[in-house]
Amino acid sequence: MKLPPGARFPTVCIHAGQTPDPGTGAIITPIFQTSTYVQEELGKHKGYEYGRTQNPTRMALERNLAAIEGGKAGFAFASGMAAIGAIATMLKSGDHVIVSDNTYGGTFRLFDKVLTRYELSFTYVDTSQQDEIERAMTPATRMLFVETPTNPVMRITDLRAAADLAHHHNARLVVDNTFASPCIQRPIEFGADLVIHSTTKYLNGHSDSIGGIVIAVRDDDIDWLRFIQNAEGAILSPFDSWLVLRGTKTLALRMQQHNANGLALAEFLSEHPKVTRVYYPGLPTHPQHELAKRQMRGFGGMIAFDLGSLDNARRLLNAVRLHALAESLGGVETLISHPATMTHASVPPERRAAIGITDGMVRISAGIEDIDDLKDDLTQALAAV
């Protein structure tokens, strides 16, 4: 088995980075659950010395995800936040970072409560507005960190323009691509230097693993990330690596259904009289709909909508039956959450208000169930509002 040079995306997802086990012929990469490796003689080994530094299962995943994103190398970490933390080690005291203002609450917490202790500074702007990025640039800016679509108000950043601007100012463009997945959006094709995923979400796809990945294209970044992965040791376990490899084999198929269900639910909610606003880039009413069509291959399974008040949101969230009230996203099952008290609880109320996260906002991660069952569940839950 050999992956052909011109293999299409679904084929790359299934085969990249993996070959049948030479010892047994096993078609699935084994779980190499070992902490160390026996050396043939002093200074001679088979390419593996210690489990923190190298693991065949983890390396297969890293190669798989690098190929899927179109990067040169990947580095798997114990969580998405550990991956972002590894990226942050590329910065030095006095450096400045521009960040999407509607970033994930955990990212904001790391930047605002931890990394500022090390004399790093962060400016939060609406990165869907190019002029806001430009105004925020300083001689100390070393990184432009964007999420697109953002969580949960679904703003879209023009990746090509953002990359050009970052590089003009001698800064790296870092893209958290978790919400889209590489099936829908490949930031490296638009000039991104580094791409991050919480592999917990769409890449794994089954809500049974926590992990993170950084994909890099620059040789100096690759050298540093390899060093820091070993030095800090926040590695993804062999079993979790195997679980994500299992997930990427069906990524292309799953994303087709996530896309279809996401669009169908967004259209359904936009026509419901009790819903005051729907946030979904696939709707023509979305302010960056045309950009999303150019930059994305589909619009994904993430939707946010507003019911006008916390009381209304609570009524709906307590009434759903098929939708699971839970944190996270990207699994085969549909999840529903309340950003203000769940994913973005660490963001101060005034900041949530400024970026549009209201107490009446509800977020859905559309799974791959039958769409009519999902609509029926929302219909009965909205009746309680």
Short mmCIF file of N, CA and C in Angstrom, two decimals, residues 65 72 75 77 88 118 125 142 176 204 212 222 233 252 268 277 280 283 303 326:
data_model
loop_
_atom_site.label_atom_id
_atom_site.label_comp_id
_atom_site.label_asym_id
_atom_site.label_seq_id
_atom_site.Cartn_x
_atom_site.Cartn_y
_atom_site.Cartn_z
N LEU A 65 -1.94 14.16 10.13
CA LEU A 65 -2.57 15.47 10.25
C LEU A 65 -1.78 16.54 9.49
N LYS A 72 4.20 20.84 6.68
CA LYS A 72 5.41 20.03 6.59
C LYS A 72 5.56 19.07 7.77
N PHE A 75 2.77 18.25 15.38
CA PHE A 75 3.19 17.92 16.73
C PHE A 75 1.95 17.79 17.60
N PHE A 77 -0.21 17.15 21.03
CA PHE A 77 -0.12 17.50 22.44
C PHE A 77 -1.32 16.95 23.21
N ALA A 88 2.92 29.44 22.22
CA ALA A 88 3.28 30.63 23.00
C ALA A 88 4.75 30.63 23.40
N TYR A 118 4.38 36.93 32.10
CA TYR A 118 5.72 36.80 31.54
C TYR A 118 6.04 37.95 30.58
N VAL A 125 -8.89 42.20 18.88
CA VAL A 125 -9.61 42.98 17.88
C VAL A 125 -10.51 42.06 17.08
N ARG A 142 4.57 40.08 17.11
CA ARG A 142 5.25 38.91 16.56
C ARG A 142 4.28 37.83 16.10
N ASP A 176 -6.34 29.04 14.55
CA ASP A 176 -7.04 27.95 15.22
C ASP A 176 -8.17 27.52 14.29
N ASN A 204 -11.08 14.02 15.90
CA ASN A 204 -11.42 12.77 16.57
C ASN A 204 -12.85 12.36 16.25
N GLY A 212 -4.51 17.83 21.14
CA GLY A 212 -4.26 19.01 20.32
C GLY A 212 -3.16 18.75 19.32
N ILE A 222 9.46 24.25 13.03
CA ILE A 222 9.43 22.80 13.20
C ILE A 222 10.51 22.36 14.20
N GLY A 233 7.01 18.12 27.49
CA GLY A 233 6.45 16.79 27.70
C GLY A 233 4.94 16.67 27.71
N ALA A 252 -13.83 13.02 6.17
CA ALA A 252 -14.49 13.56 4.99
C ALA A 252 -15.97 13.19 4.95
N PHE A 268 -33.69 26.39 9.46
CA PHE A 268 -34.87 26.13 10.29
C PHE A 268 -34.99 27.17 11.39
N ARG A 277 -32.07 35.91 16.26
CA ARG A 277 -30.93 36.02 15.34
C ARG A 277 -30.23 34.68 15.25
N TYR A 280 -24.54 31.94 11.39
CA TYR A 280 -24.08 30.80 10.61
C TYR A 280 -23.57 31.32 9.27
N LEU A 283 -25.59 31.16 5.80
CA LEU A 283 -26.80 31.95 5.52
C LEU A 283 -26.43 33.21 4.75
N ILE A 303 -23.46 26.34 14.91
CA ILE A 303 -24.51 27.36 14.78
C ILE A 303 -24.69 28.02 16.13
N ALA A 326 -24.12 19.89 26.77
CA ALA A 326 -22.74 19.53 27.14
C ALA A 326 -21.76 20.51 26.51
#
